[in-house]
Amino acid sequence: MYVLSFESSCDETACAVLKMGDGVREVKSNIIASSVDIQALYGGVVPEIASRAHIEAISKITYEALDVAGLKISDIDLIAVTNGPGLIGALLVAVNFAKSLAFANNIPLVPVDHIKGHVAGNYLTHKTLEPPFLSLVVSGGHTSFFDVKSYTEFVEIASTRDDAVGECFDKVGRVMGLAYPGGAVVDKLAKEGDKHAISFPSPSINKETLDFSFSGLKTAVINYLNTKNQKGEEICREDVCASLTYSITESIKQKVQDALIKTGYNKIVLAGGVSANSHIREAIDSLCKKCGATFYAPELALCGDNAAMIGAQGYYEYLNGARASENLNAYPS
Ligand code: KG4
Ligand code: ZN
């Protein structure tokens, strides 16, 4: 079946067409329009600007997604849309657009949880991957371990107690004057620095829990940068990025190892925008090679927010019986 999907939970307006079926998981088109350049002027996402940008982009990218896929709306068998969590005004744009399109054309509609969508991006990269498995979702808004029992049943087993890992990368990036969002730039600069140059605190809370806490690390790095600035001392951004990344990577590696032991799973699936981080990918990959587990991560194009991942999850929600009515609403958290 052909699935048309939408995503507008933050600053990306996205539309995709997938061909899904028994043994078939094919991305026919995956279009993303982003307001990140405008948001960068403000050093973060301004919700009202994001909503307006979604309204301007959504119709155009829908035509584009259908064109690239070589299909018409009458060929579409299912529409899927992210209805939470995210910025409420932003979410409502795709939710209402998808609702109108579905009911005007008599196509079934399913709502998709953004986090589950991130995990489902992996099904498009790894064509034979099936639940159950352990998943770690790392993004700008989330850092959580899930026991993914089936395509649709997720149990959160641990999370961050404060900031998400992406937020920590972005806030430090902002204080260093890096382009917004800072995560990808920190990743790049970290490759050129000394990871042992500065000793930053670990985001691991203790051995007893799989939870994380990133606010202490974030504050420590920002304090380090402010102190250096006040003293007029030079900052080696590469060393700061390498040391920050090392602290995050080491704690994630340790928690993944603990979570695999605790759950008994031998499959770990990474997801979310931060899953693009080369250091984290490498660390989990080498851990899995050592402990005999299999590591999955989405291809880079499917790490950040996109609609293909929403279509993939939407397909499995549909198979599980989900259907949205004209009363479908969005939820922020
Ligand atoms: O999943 P996502 O696109 O949006 C949310 O749902 O939050 O994640 C965005 C986050 C941002 O914090 C961004 O800086 C981070 O993903 N990110 C990265 C990298 N690429 C994107 N963080 C670290 N390393 C990267 N290569
Ligand atoms: Zn996301």
CSV table of C-alpha atoms and ligand atoms in Angstrom, one decimal:
chain,number,residue,atom,x,y,z
A,1,MET,CA,0.0,0.0,0.0
A,2,TYR,CA,1.0,3.6,-0.6
A,3,VAL,CA,1.3,5.8,2.6
A,4,LEU,CA,1.4,9.6,2.5
A,5,SER,CA,2.8,11.0,5.7
A,6,PHE,CA,3.2,14.4,7.4
A,7,GLU,CA,5.5,15.7,10.2
A,8,SER,CA,5.4,19.3,11.6
A,9,SER,CA,6.1,18.9,15.3
A,10,CYS,CA,9.0,21.4,15.5
A,11,ASP,CA,10.8,23.4,12.7
A,12,GLU,CA,10.7,20.9,9.9
A,13,THR,CA,7.7,20.6,7.6
A,14,ALA,CA,7.9,17.2,6.0
A,15,CYS,CA,5.9,15.0,3.7
A,16,ALA,CA,6.8,11.6,2.4
A,17,VAL,CA,5.4,8.7,0.3
A,18,LEU,CA,6.2,5.1,1.2
A,19,LYS,CA,5.4,1.8,-0.4
A,20,MET,CA,4.7,-0.6,2.5
A,21,GLY,CA,3.6,-4.2,2.5
A,22,ASP,CA,4.6,-7.7,3.4
A,23,GLY,CA,8.4,-7.6,3.1
A,24,VAL,CA,8.2,-4.2,1.4
A,25,ARG,CA,9.5,-1.0,3.0
A,26,GLU,CA,10.3,1.5,0.3
A,27,VAL,CA,10.7,5.3,0.5
A,28,LYS,CA,9.3,6.7,-2.7
A,29,SER,CA,9.8,10.4,-1.7
A,30,ASN,CA,10.9,12.2,1.5
A,31,ILE,CA,10.6,16.0,1.3
A,32,ILE,CA,11.7,18.3,4.1
A,33,ALA,CA,11.2,22.1,4.2
A,34,SER,CA,12.9,23.7,7.2
A,35,SER,CA,12.7,27.1,8.9
A,36,VAL,CA,16.0,26.4,10.6
A,37,ASP,CA,17.7,29.3,8.9
A,38,ILE,CA,15.2,31.8,10.3
A,39,GLN,CA,15.2,30.1,13.7
A,40,ALA,CA,19.0,30.4,13.7
A,41,LEU,CA,18.7,34.2,13.8
A,42,TYR,CA,17.0,33.8,17.2
A,43,GLY,CA,19.3,31.0,18.5
A,44,GLY,CA,16.4,28.5,18.9
A,45,VAL,CA,13.0,27.6,17.7
A,46,VAL,CA,10.4,30.4,18.0
A,47,PRO,CA,7.1,28.5,18.0
A,48,GLU,CA,5.0,31.1,16.1
A,49,ILE,CA,7.6,31.4,13.4
A,50,ALA,CA,7.6,27.6,13.0
A,51,SER,CA,3.8,27.4,12.7
A,52,ARG,CA,3.7,30.1,10.0
A,53,ALA,CA,6.5,28.5,8.1
A,54,HIS,CA,4.6,25.1,8.2
A,55,ILE,CA,1.4,26.8,6.8
A,56,GLU,CA,3.4,28.3,4.0
A,57,ALA,CA,5.2,25.1,3.1
A,58,ILE,CA,2.8,22.2,3.6
A,59,SER,CA,0.7,22.4,0.5
A,60,LYS,CA,3.8,22.8,-1.8
A,61,ILE,CA,5.7,19.9,-0.3
A,62,THR,CA,2.7,17.6,-0.6
A,63,TYR,CA,2.6,18.2,-4.3
A,64,GLU,CA,6.3,17.7,-4.4
A,65,ALA,CA,6.2,14.4,-2.5
A,66,LEU,CA,3.5,13.0,-4.8
A,67,ASP,CA,5.3,14.2,-7.9
A,68,VAL,CA,8.7,12.7,-6.9
A,69,ALA,CA,6.9,9.4,-6.1
A,70,GLY,CA,5.1,9.6,-9.5
A,71,LEU,CA,1.7,9.2,-7.8
A,72,LYS,CA,-1.6,11.1,-7.5
A,73,ILE,CA,-3.6,11.5,-4.3
A,74,SER,CA,-6.1,8.9,-5.6
A,75,ASP,CA,-3.2,6.3,-5.5
A,76,ILE,CA,-2.8,6.8,-1.7
A,77,ASP,CA,-4.2,4.1,0.6
A,78,LEU,CA,-3.3,5.6,4.0
A,79,ILE,CA,-2.4,9.0,5.5
A,80,ALA,CA,-0.3,9.2,8.6
A,81,VAL,CA,0.4,12.3,10.7
A,82,THR,CA,2.4,13.2,13.8
A,83,ASN,CA,0.0,14.4,16.4
A,84,GLY,CA,2.4,14.7,19.4
A,85,PRO,CA,4.6,15.4,21.2
A,86,GLY,CA,5.8,18.8,20.0
A,87,LEU,CA,4.9,22.5,19.7
A,88,ILE,CA,1.2,22.6,19.7
A,89,GLY,CA,0.7,25.3,17.0
A,90,ALA,CA,3.2,23.6,14.8
A,91,LEU,CA,1.6,20.1,15.2
A,92,LEU,CA,-1.8,21.5,14.4
A,93,VAL,CA,-0.8,22.5,11.0
A,94,ALA,CA,0.0,19.0,9.7
A,95,VAL,CA,-2.8,17.5,11.7
A,96,ASN,CA,-5.5,19.7,10.2
A,97,PHE,CA,-4.0,19.5,6.7
A,98,ALA,CA,-3.8,15.6,6.9
A,99,LYS,CA,-7.4,15.5,8.3
A,100,SER,CA,-8.7,17.6,5.4
A,101,LEU,CA,-6.9,15.6,2.8
A,102,ALA,CA,-8.0,12.3,4.3
A,103,PHE,CA,-11.7,13.1,4.7
A,104,ALA,CA,-12.0,15.0,1.3
A,105,ASN,CA,-10.5,12.0,-0.5
A,106,ASN,CA,-11.9,9.2,1.7
A,107,ILE,CA,-8.5,7.8,2.7
A,108,PRO,CA,-8.0,6.3,6.2
A,109,LEU,CA,-6.0,8.5,8.6
A,110,VAL,CA,-3.8,7.4,11.5
A,111,PRO,CA,-2.1,9.5,14.2
A,112,VAL,CA,1.6,8.8,15.0
A,113,ASP,CA,3.6,9.5,18.1
A,114,HIS,CA,6.8,11.4,17.1
A,115,ILE,CA,9.1,9.3,19.3
A,116,LYS,CA,7.7,6.0,17.9
A,117,GLY,CA,8.2,7.5,14.5
A,118,HIS,CA,11.9,8.1,15.2
A,119,VAL,CA,12.3,4.4,16.1
A,120,ALA,CA,10.4,3.4,13.0
A,121,GLY,CA,12.9,5.2,10.8
A,122,ASN,CA,15.1,2.2,11.5
A,123,TYR,CA,12.7,-0.1,9.7
A,124,LEU,CA,13.3,1.8,6.4
A,125,THR,CA,17.1,1.5,6.8
A,126,HIS,CA,17.1,-2.1,8.1
A,127,LYS,CA,14.6,-3.9,6.0
A,128,THR,CA,14.4,-7.0,8.1
A,129,LEU,CA,14.5,-5.4,11.6
A,130,GLU,CA,11.5,-6.4,13.7
A,131,PRO,CA,10.6,-5.9,17.4
A,132,PRO,CA,11.1,-6.8,20.2
A,133,PHE,CA,14.2,-4.8,20.9
A,134,LEU,CA,15.7,-2.2,23.2
A,135,SER,CA,15.7,1.3,21.9
A,136,LEU,CA,17.5,4.5,22.9
A,137,VAL,CA,15.8,7.7,21.6
A,138,VAL,CA,18.2,10.7,21.7
A,139,SER,CA,16.9,14.0,20.3
A,140,GLY,CA,16.5,17.7,21.1
A,141,GLY,CA,13.5,16.9,23.3
A,142,HIS,CA,14.0,13.4,24.5
A,143,THR,CA,16.6,10.9,26.0
A,144,SER,CA,14.8,7.7,26.8
A,145,PHE,CA,15.2,3.9,26.8
A,146,PHE,CA,12.2,2.0,25.5
A,147,ASP,CA,11.4,-1.7,25.7
A,148,VAL,CA,9.8,-2.0,22.2
A,149,LYS,CA,7.7,-5.0,22.7
A,150,SER,CA,5.9,-4.8,19.3
A,151,TYR,CA,5.7,-2.3,16.4
A,152,THR,CA,3.1,-0.4,18.5
A,153,GLU,CA,3.8,-1.2,22.1
A,154,PHE,CA,6.5,0.8,23.8
A,155,VAL,CA,7.4,0.8,27.5
A,156,GLU,CA,9.7,3.6,28.7
A,157,ILE,CA,12.2,2.1,31.1
A,158,ALA,CA,14.4,5.1,31.7
A,159,SER,CA,14.8,8.7,30.7
A,160,THR,CA,16.6,12.0,31.4
A,161,ARG,CA,15.6,13.6,34.6
A,162,ASP,CA,16.1,17.1,33.2
A,163,ASP,CA,17.5,18.2,29.8
A,164,ALA,CA,17.7,16.1,26.7
A,165,VAL,CA,21.1,15.2,25.3
A,166,GLY,CA,20.4,17.3,22.1
A,167,GLU,CA,19.5,20.3,24.3
A,168,CYS,CA,22.8,20.0,26.1
A,169,PHE,CA,24.7,20.0,22.7
A,170,ASP,CA,22.7,22.9,21.4
A,171,LYS,CA,23.0,25.1,24.5
A,172,VAL,CA,26.7,24.6,24.8
A,173,GLY,CA,27.0,25.3,21.0
A,174,ARG,CA,25.0,28.5,21.5
A,175,VAL,CA,27.3,29.8,24.3
A,176,MET,CA,30.3,29.0,22.0
A,177,GLY,CA,28.7,30.9,19.2
A,178,LEU,CA,28.3,27.9,16.9
A,179,ALA,CA,25.5,27.8,14.3
A,180,TYR,CA,22.1,26.7,15.5
A,181,PRO,CA,21.4,23.8,16.2
A,182,GLY,CA,24.8,23.1,17.5
A,183,GLY,CA,24.8,19.3,17.7
A,184,ALA,CA,26.1,18.6,14.2
A,185,VAL,CA,28.9,21.3,14.5
A,186,VAL,CA,29.9,20.0,18.0
A,187,ASP,CA,30.2,16.5,16.4
A,188,LYS,CA,32.5,17.8,13.7
A,189,LEU,CA,34.7,20.0,16.0
A,190,ALA,CA,35.0,17.1,18.5
A,191,LYS,CA,36.9,15.1,15.9
A,192,GLU,CA,39.7,17.7,15.9
A,193,GLY,CA,40.0,18.1,19.7
A,194,ASP,CA,41.5,16.3,22.7
A,195,LYS,CA,38.8,14.4,24.5
A,196,HIS,CA,40.9,14.3,27.7
A,197,ALA,CA,41.8,18.0,27.7
A,198,ILE,CA,39.0,19.0,30.1
A,199,SER,CA,37.3,16.8,32.7
A,200,PHE,CA,33.6,17.4,32.7
A,201,PRO,CA,31.0,15.6,35.0
A,202,SER,CA,29.2,12.5,33.7
A,203,PRO,CA,25.5,12.6,32.8
A,204,SER,CA,25.1,9.2,34.4
A,205,ILE,CA,23.4,9.5,37.8
A,206,ASN,CA,24.6,6.3,39.4
A,207,LYS,CA,24.9,2.5,38.7
A,208,GLU,CA,21.4,1.8,40.2
A,209,THR,CA,19.4,3.6,37.5
A,210,LEU,CA,19.4,3.8,33.7
A,211,ASP,CA,18.2,7.4,33.9
A,212,PHE,CA,20.4,10.3,32.8
A,213,SER,CA,20.8,13.9,33.9
A,214,PHE,CA,22.4,16.4,31.5
A,215,SER,CA,21.8,19.7,33.3
A,216,GLY,CA,24.8,19.4,35.6
A,217,LEU,CA,27.1,18.7,32.6
A,218,LYS,CA,25.5,21.5,30.6
A,219,THR,CA,26.0,24.0,33.5
A,220,ALA,CA,29.6,22.8,34.1
A,221,VAL,CA,30.6,23.4,30.4
A,222,ILE,CA,28.9,26.8,30.3
A,223,ASN,CA,30.6,27.8,33.6
A,224,TYR,CA,33.9,26.7,32.1
A,225,LEU,CA,33.3,28.8,29.0
A,226,ASN,CA,32.2,31.9,31.1
A,227,THR,CA,35.1,31.6,33.5
A,228,LYS,CA,37.5,31.5,30.5
A,229,ASN,CA,35.9,34.5,28.9
A,230,GLN,CA,35.9,36.5,32.1
A,231,LYS,CA,39.7,35.8,32.6
A,232,GLY,CA,40.2,36.7,28.9
A,233,GLU,CA,41.7,33.3,28.3
A,234,GLU,CA,41.6,31.6,24.9
A,235,ILE,CA,39.1,28.8,24.5
A,236,CYS,CA,39.9,25.8,22.4
A,237,ARG,CA,36.5,24.9,21.0
A,238,GLU,CA,37.7,21.6,19.6
A,239,ASP,CA,38.9,20.5,23.0
A,240,VAL,CA,35.6,21.6,24.7
A,241,CYS,CA,33.6,19.8,22.0
A,242,ALA,CA,35.8,16.7,22.3
A,243,SER,CA,35.6,16.6,26.1
A,244,LEU,CA,31.9,17.2,26.2
A,245,THR,CA,31.2,14.6,23.6
A,246,TYR,CA,33.5,12.1,25.5
A,247,SER,CA,31.6,12.6,28.7
A,248,ILE,CA,28.2,12.1,26.9
A,249,THR,CA,29.4,9.1,24.9
A,250,GLU,CA,31.0,7.3,27.8
A,251,SER,CA,27.9,7.5,29.9
A,252,ILE,CA,25.6,6.5,27.0
A,253,LYS,CA,27.9,3.5,26.3
A,254,GLN,CA,27.7,2.5,30.0
A,255,LYS,CA,24.0,2.9,30.2
A,256,VAL,CA,23.4,0.9,26.9
A,257,GLN,CA,25.5,-1.9,28.3
A,258,ASP,CA,23.6,-1.9,31.6
A,259,ALA,CA,20.2,-1.7,29.7
A,260,LEU,CA,21.1,-4.7,27.5
A,261,ILE,CA,22.0,-6.7,30.6
A,262,LYS,CA,18.9,-5.6,32.5
A,263,THR,CA,16.4,-6.3,29.7
A,264,GLY,CA,18.1,-9.4,28.3
A,265,TYR,CA,17.9,-8.0,24.8
A,266,ASN,CA,20.6,-8.5,22.2
A,267,LYS,CA,19.4,-5.8,19.8
A,268,ILE,CA,19.8,-2.1,20.5
A,269,VAL,CA,18.1,0.4,18.1
A,270,LEU,CA,19.3,4.1,18.3
A,271,ALA,CA,16.9,6.8,17.1
A,272,GLY,CA,16.3,10.6,17.2
A,273,GLY,CA,18.3,13.6,15.8
A,274,VAL,CA,21.3,12.9,18.0
A,275,SER,CA,21.6,9.4,16.5
A,276,ALA,CA,23.4,11.1,13.7
A,277,ASN,CA,26.3,11.7,16.1
A,278,SER,CA,29.4,9.9,14.8
A,279,HIS,CA,31.0,9.4,18.2
A,280,ILE,CA,27.9,7.9,19.8
A,281,ARG,CA,27.3,5.6,16.9
A,282,GLU,CA,30.9,4.4,16.9
A,283,ALA,CA,30.9,3.9,20.7
A,284,ILE,CA,27.7,1.8,20.7
A,285,ASP,CA,28.8,-0.1,17.6
A,286,SER,CA,32.1,-1.1,19.3
A,287,LEU,CA,30.3,-2.0,22.5
A,288,CYS,CA,27.9,-4.3,20.6
A,289,LYS,CA,30.8,-5.9,18.8
A,290,LYS,CA,32.4,-6.7,22.1
A,291,CYS,CA,29.3,-8.0,23.9
A,292,GLY,CA,27.7,-9.9,20.9
A,293,ALA,CA,24.7,-7.6,20.5
A,294,THR,CA,23.4,-6.1,17.2
A,295,PHE,CA,23.4,-2.4,16.8
A,296,TYR,CA,21.0,-0.5,14.5
A,297,ALA,CA,20.8,3.2,13.7
A,298,PRO,CA,19.0,5.0,10.9
A,299,GLU,CA,20.8,6.1,7.8
A,300,LEU,CA,21.8,9.8,8.3
A,301,ALA,CA,18.9,11.1,6.1
A,302,LEU,CA,16.4,9.5,8.5
A,303,CYS,CA,18.0,10.6,11.8
A,304,GLY,CA,16.5,14.1,12.1
A,305,ASP,CA,12.8,14.9,11.8
A,306,ASN,CA,11.3,13.6,8.6
A,307,ALA,CA,8.0,12.3,7.4
A,308,ALA,CA,9.2,8.9,6.1
A,309,MET,CA,9.7,7.7,9.6
A,310,ILE,CA,6.1,8.8,10.4
A,311,GLY,CA,4.8,6.9,7.4
A,312,ALA,CA,6.6,3.7,8.5
A,313,GLN,CA,5.1,3.9,12.1
A,314,GLY,CA,1.7,4.9,10.7
A,315,TYR,CA,1.7,1.7,8.6
A,316,TYR,CA,2.2,-0.5,11.6
A,317,GLU,CA,-0.4,1.5,13.6
A,318,TYR,CA,-2.8,1.0,10.8
A,319,LEU,CA,-2.2,-2.8,10.8
A,320,ASN,CA,-2.8,-2.7,14.5
A,321,GLY,CA,-6.2,-1.2,13.9
A,322,ALA,CA,-5.6,2.5,14.6
A,323,ARG,CA,-8.0,4.9,12.8
A,324,ALA,CA,-8.4,8.6,13.4
A,325,SER,CA,-11.8,10.4,13.3
A,326,GLU,CA,-12.5,14.0,12.3
A,327,ASN,CA,-12.0,14.8,16.0
A,328,LEU,CA,-8.3,14.0,15.9
A,329,ASN,CA,-6.3,16.5,18.0
A,330,ALA,CA,-2.7,17.3,18.7
A,331,TYR,CA,-1.0,16.9,22.1
A,332,PRO,CA,2.1,18.9,23.1
A,333,SER,CA,3.7,16.3,25.6
B,1,KG4,O1,14.9,14.5,16.5
B,1,KG4,P1,15.3,15.9,16.2
B,1,KG4,O2,15.5,16.3,14.7
B,1,KG4,O3,14.3,16.9,16.8
B,1,KG4,C1,13.6,16.5,18.0
B,1,KG4,O4,12.7,15.7,17.9
B,1,KG4,O5,14.1,17.1,19.0
B,1,KG4,O6,16.6,16.2,17.0
B,1,KG4,C2,17.3,17.4,16.9
B,1,KG4,C3,18.5,17.4,17.8
B,1,KG4,C4,19.1,18.8,17.9
B,1,KG4,O7,19.4,19.0,19.3
B,1,KG4,C5,20.4,18.7,17.1
B,1,KG4,O8,21.5,19.5,17.6
B,1,KG4,C6,20.8,17.2,17.3
B,1,KG4,O9,19.5,16.6,17.2
B,1,KG4,N1,21.7,16.7,16.3
B,1,KG4,C7,22.9,16.2,16.7
B,1,KG4,C8,23.6,15.9,15.5
B,1,KG4,N2,22.7,16.1,14.4
B,1,KG4,C9,21.6,16.6,15.0
B,1,KG4,N3,23.5,16.1,17.9
B,1,KG4,C10,24.7,15.6,17.9
B,1,KG4,N4,25.4,15.2,16.8
B,1,KG4,C11,24.9,15.3,15.6
B,1,KG4,N5,25.6,14.9,14.5
B,2,ZN,ZN,12.4,14.5,16.5
